[in-house]
PDB file of C-alpha atoms in Angstrom:
ATOM      1  CA  UNK V   1      -1.565  19.363  16.967  1.00  0.00           C
ATOM      2  CA  UNK V   2      -4.991  20.542  15.854  1.00  0.00           C
ATOM      3  CA  UNK V   3      -5.967  19.739  12.263  1.00  0.00           C
ATOM      4  CA  UNK V   4      -9.074  20.727  10.354  1.00  0.00           C
ATOM      5  CA  UNK V   5     -11.524  17.980   9.516  1.00  0.00           C
ATOM      6  CA  UNK V   6     -10.955  18.467   5.789  1.00  0.00           C
ATOM      7  CA  UNK V   7      -7.166  18.231   6.076  1.00  0.00           C
ATOM      8  CA  UNK V   8      -7.474  15.097   8.192  1.00  0.00           C
ATOM      9  CA  UNK V   9      -9.920  13.526   5.739  1.00  0.00           C
ATOM     10  CA  UNK V  10      -7.558  14.191   2.820  1.00  0.00           C
ATOM     11  CA  UNK V  11      -4.586  12.930   4.806  1.00  0.00           C
ATOM     12  CA  UNK V  12      -6.242   9.693   5.880  1.00  0.00           C
ATOM     13  CA  UNK V  13      -7.584   9.079   2.383  1.00  0.00           C
ATOM     14  CA  UNK V  14      -4.031   9.386   1.067  1.00  0.00           C
ATOM     15  CA  UNK V  15      -2.409   7.324   3.829  1.00  0.00           C
ATOM     16  CA  UNK V  16      -4.747   4.591   5.043  1.00  0.00           C
ATOM     17  CA  UNK V  17      -4.406   3.073   8.477  1.00  0.00           C
ATOM     18  CA  UNK V  18      -2.765  -0.310   8.738  1.00  0.00           C
ATOM     19  CA  UNK V  19      -3.905  -2.624  11.528  1.00  0.00           C
ATOM     20  CA  UNK V  20      -3.468  -6.345  11.640  1.00  0.00           C
ATOM     21  CA  UNK V  21      -2.348  -9.461  13.398  1.00  0.00           C
ATOM     22  CA  UNK V  22       1.061  -9.666  11.676  1.00  0.00           C
ATOM     23  CA  UNK V  23       1.878 -13.160  12.916  1.00  0.00           C
ATOM     24  CA  UNK V  24       0.374 -15.792  15.166  1.00  0.00           C
ATOM     25  CA  UNK V  25       1.332 -19.186  16.533  1.00  0.00           C
ATOM     26  CA  UNK V  26      -0.038 -21.238  19.407  1.00  0.00           C
ATOM     27  CA  UNK V  27       2.294 -19.436  21.830  1.00  0.00           C
ATOM     28  CA  UNK V  28       2.708 -15.946  20.369  1.00  0.00           C
ATOM     29  CA  UNK V  29       1.320 -13.157  18.244  1.00  0.00           C
ATOM     30  CA  UNK V  30       2.424  -9.808  16.852  1.00  0.00           C
ATOM     31  CA  UNK V  31       0.053  -6.909  16.216  1.00  0.00           C
ATOM     32  CA  UNK V  32       0.865  -3.795  14.216  1.00  0.00           C
ATOM     33  CA  UNK V  33      -1.029  -0.534  13.877  1.00  0.00           C
ATOM     34  CA  UNK V  34       0.225   2.294  11.665  1.00  0.00           C
ATOM     35  CA  UNK V  35      -1.057   5.335   9.817  1.00  0.00           C
ATOM     36  CA  UNK V  36       0.532   8.213   7.928  1.00  0.00           C
ATOM     37  CA  UNK V  37      -0.063  11.575   9.572  1.00  0.00           C
ATOM     38  CA  UNK V  38       1.034  15.171   9.237  1.00  0.00           C
ATOM     39  CA  UNK V  39       2.009  15.666  12.857  1.00  0.00           C
ATOM     40  CA  UNK V  40       4.856  17.165  14.785  1.00  0.00           C
ATOM     41  CA  UNK V  41       6.830  14.144  16.023  1.00  0.00           C
ATOM     42  CA  UNK V  42       7.726  16.134  19.137  1.00  0.00           C
ATOM     43  CA  UNK V  43       4.037  15.808  20.138  1.00  0.00           C
ATOM     44  CA  UNK V  44       4.141  11.997  20.290  1.00  0.00           C
ATOM     45  CA  UNK V  45       5.551  11.498  23.810  1.00  0.00           C
ATOM     46  CA  UNK V  46       3.143  14.056  25.286  1.00  0.00           C
ATOM     47  CA  UNK V  47       0.202  12.494  23.486  1.00  0.00           C
ATOM     48  CA  UNK V  48       1.157   9.103  24.913  1.00  0.00           C
ATOM     49  CA  UNK V  49       1.427  10.562  28.418  1.00  0.00           C
ATOM     50  CA  UNK V  50      -2.053  12.041  28.039  1.00  0.00           C
ATOM     51  CA  UNK V  51      -3.285   8.443  28.363  1.00  0.00           C
ATOM     52  CA  UNK V  52      -6.209   9.362  30.667  1.00  0.00           C
ATOM     53  CA  UNK V  53      -7.556  11.626  27.916  1.00  0.00           C
ATOM     54  CA  UNK V  54      -7.684   9.115  25.089  1.00  0.00           C
ATOM     55  CA  UNK V  55      -7.745   5.549  26.478  1.00  0.00           C
ATOM     56  CA  UNK V  56     -11.202   3.947  26.406  1.00  0.00           C
ATOM     57  CA  UNK V  57     -12.615   3.778  29.954  1.00  0.00           C
ATOM     58  CA  UNK V  58     -14.312   0.446  29.249  1.00  0.00           C
ATOM     59  CA  UNK V  59     -10.836  -1.037  28.721  1.00  0.00           C
ATOM     60  CA  UNK V  60      -9.741  -0.342  32.294  1.00  0.00           C
ATOM     61  CA  UNK V  61     -10.235  -2.288  35.532  1.00  0.00           C
ATOM     62  CA  UNK V  62     -11.575   0.779  37.352  1.00  0.00           C
ATOM     63  CA  UNK V  63     -13.992   1.737  34.571  1.00  0.00           C
ATOM     64  CA  UNK V  64     -12.472   5.225  34.308  1.00  0.00           C
ATOM     65  CA  UNK V  65      -9.488   6.158  32.140  1.00  0.00           C
ATOM     66  CA  UNK V  66      -8.867   9.158  34.422  1.00  0.00           C
ATOM     67  CA  UNK V  67      -7.333   6.604  36.829  1.00  0.00           C
ATOM     68  CA  UNK V  68      -4.544   5.822  34.341  1.00  0.00           C
ATOM     69  CA  UNK V  69      -1.073   7.353  34.373  1.00  0.00           C
ATOM     70  CA  UNK V  70       2.022   6.891  32.252  1.00  0.00           C
ATOM     71  CA  UNK V  71       5.576   7.740  33.274  1.00  0.00           C
ATOM     72  CA  UNK V  72       7.874   7.821  30.235  1.00  0.00           C
ATOM     73  CA  UNK V  73      11.142   7.595  32.123  1.00  0.00           C
ATOM     74  CA  UNK V  74      12.841   4.180  31.907  1.00  0.00           C
ATOM     75  CA  UNK V  75      11.314   2.028  34.643  1.00  0.00           C
ATOM     76  CA  UNK V  76       8.281   4.336  34.775  1.00  0.00           C
ATOM     77  CA  UNK V  77       4.846   2.814  35.303  1.00  0.00           C
ATOM     78  CA  UNK V  78       1.826   2.529  32.983  1.00  0.00           C
ATOM     79  CA  UNK V  79      -0.460   2.351  36.015  1.00  0.00           C
ATOM     80  CA  UNK V  80      -4.097   2.481  37.065  1.00  0.00           C
ATOM     81  CA  UNK V  81      -5.386   3.587  40.465  1.00  0.00           C
ATOM     82  CA  UNK V  82      -7.956   1.157  41.851  1.00  0.00           C
ATOM     83  CA  UNK V  83     -10.352   1.707  44.750  1.00  0.00           C
ATOM     84  CA  UNK V  84      -8.962  -1.224  46.754  1.00  0.00           C
ATOM     85  CA  UNK V  85      -5.302  -0.840  45.743  1.00  0.00           C
ATOM     86  CA  UNK V  86      -2.947   2.083  45.255  1.00  0.00           C
ATOM     87  CA  UNK V  87      -2.183   1.053  41.668  1.00  0.00           C
ATOM     88  CA  UNK V  88      -2.311  -1.759  39.149  1.00  0.00           C
ATOM     89  CA  UNK V  89       0.912  -1.988  37.144  1.00  0.00           C
ATOM     90  CA  UNK V  90      -0.090  -2.580  33.496  1.00  0.00           C
ATOM     91  CA  UNK V  91       3.426  -2.086  32.157  1.00  0.00           C
ATOM     92  CA  UNK V  92       6.778  -0.355  32.417  1.00  0.00           C
ATOM     93  CA  UNK V  93       8.707   2.004  30.178  1.00  0.00           C
ATOM     94  CA  UNK V  94      11.821   0.178  28.982  1.00  0.00           C
ATOM     95  CA  UNK V  95      13.486   2.806  26.792  1.00  0.00           C
ATOM     96  CA  UNK V  96      12.888   6.205  25.236  1.00  0.00           C
ATOM     97  CA  UNK V  97      14.793   7.577  22.241  1.00  0.00           C
ATOM     98  CA  UNK V  98      14.253  10.276  19.633  1.00  0.00           C
ATOM     99  CA  UNK V  99      11.973   8.097  17.481  1.00  0.00           C
ATOM    100  CA  UNK V 100      11.004   5.086  19.620  1.00  0.00           C
ATOM    101  CA  UNK V 101       9.492   4.275  22.999  1.00  0.00           C
ATOM    102  CA  UNK V 102       9.411   0.673  24.220  1.00  0.00           C
ATOM    103  CA  UNK V 103       7.205  -0.711  26.980  1.00  0.00           C
ATOM    104  CA  UNK V 104       7.173  -4.021  28.825  1.00  0.00           C
ATOM    105  CA  UNK V 105       3.389  -4.202  28.601  1.00  0.00           C
ATOM    106  CA  UNK V 106       1.568  -7.327  29.785  1.00  0.00           C
ATOM    107  CA  UNK V 107      -1.766  -5.463  29.778  1.00  0.00           C
ATOM    108  CA  UNK V 108      -4.831  -6.803  31.546  1.00  0.00           C
ATOM    109  CA  UNK V 109      -5.317 -10.528  31.019  1.00  0.00           C
ATOM    110  CA  UNK V 110      -1.736 -10.951  29.763  1.00  0.00           C
ATOM    111  CA  UNK V 111      -0.357 -10.165  33.243  1.00  0.00           C
ATOM    112  CA  UNK V 112       1.204 -13.304  34.672  1.00  0.00           C
ATOM    113  CA  UNK V 113       0.739 -15.264  31.425  1.00  0.00           C
ATOM    114  CA  UNK V 114       3.109 -13.554  29.002  1.00  0.00           C
ATOM    115  CA  UNK V 115       6.803 -14.330  28.972  1.00  0.00           C
ATOM    116  CA  UNK V 116       7.128 -11.284  26.703  1.00  0.00           C
ATOM    117  CA  UNK V 117       4.678  -8.474  26.032  1.00  0.00           C
ATOM    118  CA  UNK V 118       6.526  -5.642  24.337  1.00  0.00           C
ATOM    119  CA  UNK V 119       4.837  -2.577  22.874  1.00  0.00           C
ATOM    120  CA  UNK V 120       7.090  -0.475  20.630  1.00  0.00           C
ATOM    121  CA  UNK V 121       5.871   2.962  19.591  1.00  0.00           C
ATOM    122  CA  UNK V 122       7.787   4.366  16.628  1.00  0.00           C
ATOM    123  CA  UNK V 123       7.282   7.239  14.215  1.00  0.00           C
ATOM    124  CA  UNK V 124       9.386   6.851  11.094  1.00  0.00           C
ATOM    125  CA  UNK V 125       9.337   9.575   8.468  1.00  0.00           C
ATOM    126  CA  UNK V 126       6.749   8.898   5.767  1.00  0.00           C
ATOM    127  CA  UNK V 127       5.861  10.366   2.409  1.00  0.00           C
ATOM    128  CA  UNK V 128       4.131  13.535   3.627  1.00  0.00           C
ATOM    129  CA  UNK V 129       4.788  13.504   7.325  1.00  0.00           C
ATOM    130  CA  UNK V 130       5.253  10.664   9.774  1.00  0.00           C
ATOM    131  CA  UNK V 131       3.952   7.131  10.275  1.00  0.00           C
ATOM    132  CA  UNK V 132       3.108   6.563  13.949  1.00  0.00           C
ATOM    133  CA  UNK V 133       3.257   2.824  14.544  1.00  0.00           C
ATOM    134  CA  UNK V 134       2.506   0.495  17.433  1.00  0.00           C
ATOM    135  CA  UNK V 135       4.017  -2.985  17.285  1.00  0.00           C
ATOM    136  CA  UNK V 136       2.900  -5.338  20.063  1.00  0.00           C
ATOM    137  CA  UNK V 137       4.778  -8.640  20.426  1.00  0.00           C
ATOM    138  CA  UNK V 138       3.349 -11.167  22.882  1.00  0.00           C
ATOM    139  CA  UNK V 139       4.828 -14.566  23.747  1.00  0.00           C
ATOM    140  CA  UNK V 140       3.689 -17.149  26.287  1.00  0.00           C
ATOM    141  CA  UNK V 141       2.132 -20.601  26.487  1.00  0.00           C
ATOM    142  CA  UNK V 142      -1.221 -20.686  24.681  1.00  0.00           C
ATOM    143  CA  UNK V 143      -1.391 -16.909  24.138  1.00  0.00           C
ATOM    144  CA  UNK V 144      -1.816 -17.122  20.348  1.00  0.00           C
ATOM    145  CA  UNK V 145      -5.508 -17.784  21.001  1.00  0.00           C
ATOM    146  CA  UNK V 146      -5.838 -14.293  22.529  1.00  0.00           C
ATOM    147  CA  UNK V 147      -4.586 -12.444  19.425  1.00  0.00           C
ATOM    148  CA  UNK V 148      -7.977 -11.366  18.085  1.00  0.00           C
ATOM    149  CA  UNK V 149      -9.372 -10.083  21.385  1.00  0.00           C
ATOM    150  CA  UNK V 150      -6.154  -8.230  22.240  1.00  0.00           C
ATOM    151  CA  UNK V 151      -6.087  -6.858  18.678  1.00  0.00           C
ATOM    152  CA  UNK V 152      -9.551  -5.308  19.127  1.00  0.00           C
ATOM    153  CA  UNK V 153      -8.585  -3.550  22.365  1.00  0.00           C
ATOM    154  CA  UNK V 154      -5.238  -2.332  21.039  1.00  0.00           C
ATOM    155  CA  UNK V 155      -6.797  -1.166  17.740  1.00  0.00           C
ATOM    156  CA  UNK V 156      -9.262   0.944  19.721  1.00  0.00           C
ATOM    157  CA  UNK V 157      -6.379   2.357  21.767  1.00  0.00           C
ATOM    158  CA  UNK V 158      -4.354   3.193  18.660  1.00  0.00           C
ATOM    159  CA  UNK V 159      -7.296   4.874  16.910  1.00  0.00           C
ATOM    160  CA  UNK V 160      -8.151   6.936  19.976  1.00  0.00           C
ATOM    161  CA  UNK V 161      -4.486   7.919  20.469  1.00  0.00           C
ATOM    162  CA  UNK V 162      -4.222   9.009  16.839  1.00  0.00           C
ATOM    163  CA  UNK V 163      -7.369  11.117  17.234  1.00  0.00           C
ATOM    164  CA  UNK V 164      -5.846  12.772  20.289  1.00  0.00           C
ATOM    165  CA  UNK V 165      -2.507  13.263  18.522  1.00  0.00           C
ATOM    166  CA  UNK V 166      -4.177  14.826  15.476  1.00  0.00           C
ATOM    167  CA  UNK V 167      -6.841  16.951  17.191  1.00  0.00           C
ATOM    168  CA  UNK V 168      -5.460  17.565  20.682  1.00  0.00           C
ATOM    169  CA  UNK V 169      -8.705  16.488  22.309  1.00  0.00           C
ATOM    170  CA  UNK V 170     -10.322  13.384  23.675  1.00  0.00           C
ATOM    171  CA  UNK V 171     -11.909  11.222  20.976  1.00  0.00           C
ATOM    172  CA  UNK V 172     -15.674  10.801  21.066  1.00  0.00           C
ATOM    173  CA  UNK V 173     -16.876   7.813  23.029  1.00  0.00           C
ATOM    174  CA  UNK V 174     -18.584   5.249  20.863  1.00  0.00           C
ATOM    175  CA  UNK V 175     -19.066   1.530  20.535  1.00  0.00           C
ATOM    176  CA  UNK V 176     -16.124  -0.321  21.985  1.00  0.00           C
ATOM    177  CA  UNK V 177     -14.515  -3.643  21.263  1.00  0.00           C
TER     178      UNK V 177
END
């Protein structure tokens, strides 16, 4: 999991990150984040489950990512412990396969508004390694207007997850979206 800074710099120069709002309408949007990486694909599920280590605390209701948990069994919860509640259910694991994990994920302000909020995490083989990818599809009345703000939060999450996946440690805390 751990990579030297030089190797990572060469790798990311050769395989730039891809992050964008892929599509948008008044009632939907699709975000995609991807980057080529020399990783062991077997590390991906564990890196996802280490959510409290890499998720940005400012993008939680409790203000502390240590209150997050992620159960990767189908039906498992992407949850957050809150002081006044046992847990806030951000999403649920839908399916897990050898190269794909799918979540029903109406995160934060999407809860109760989205008819569909599906986060697919995939890692197809790439030129010199793998291409971890998040694809987030959101549908619901008027939700297209939220694409840019959700994109900023999810981009931060993806970047921090990739740092954790590559280096095996929490990313540095910096300016947030």
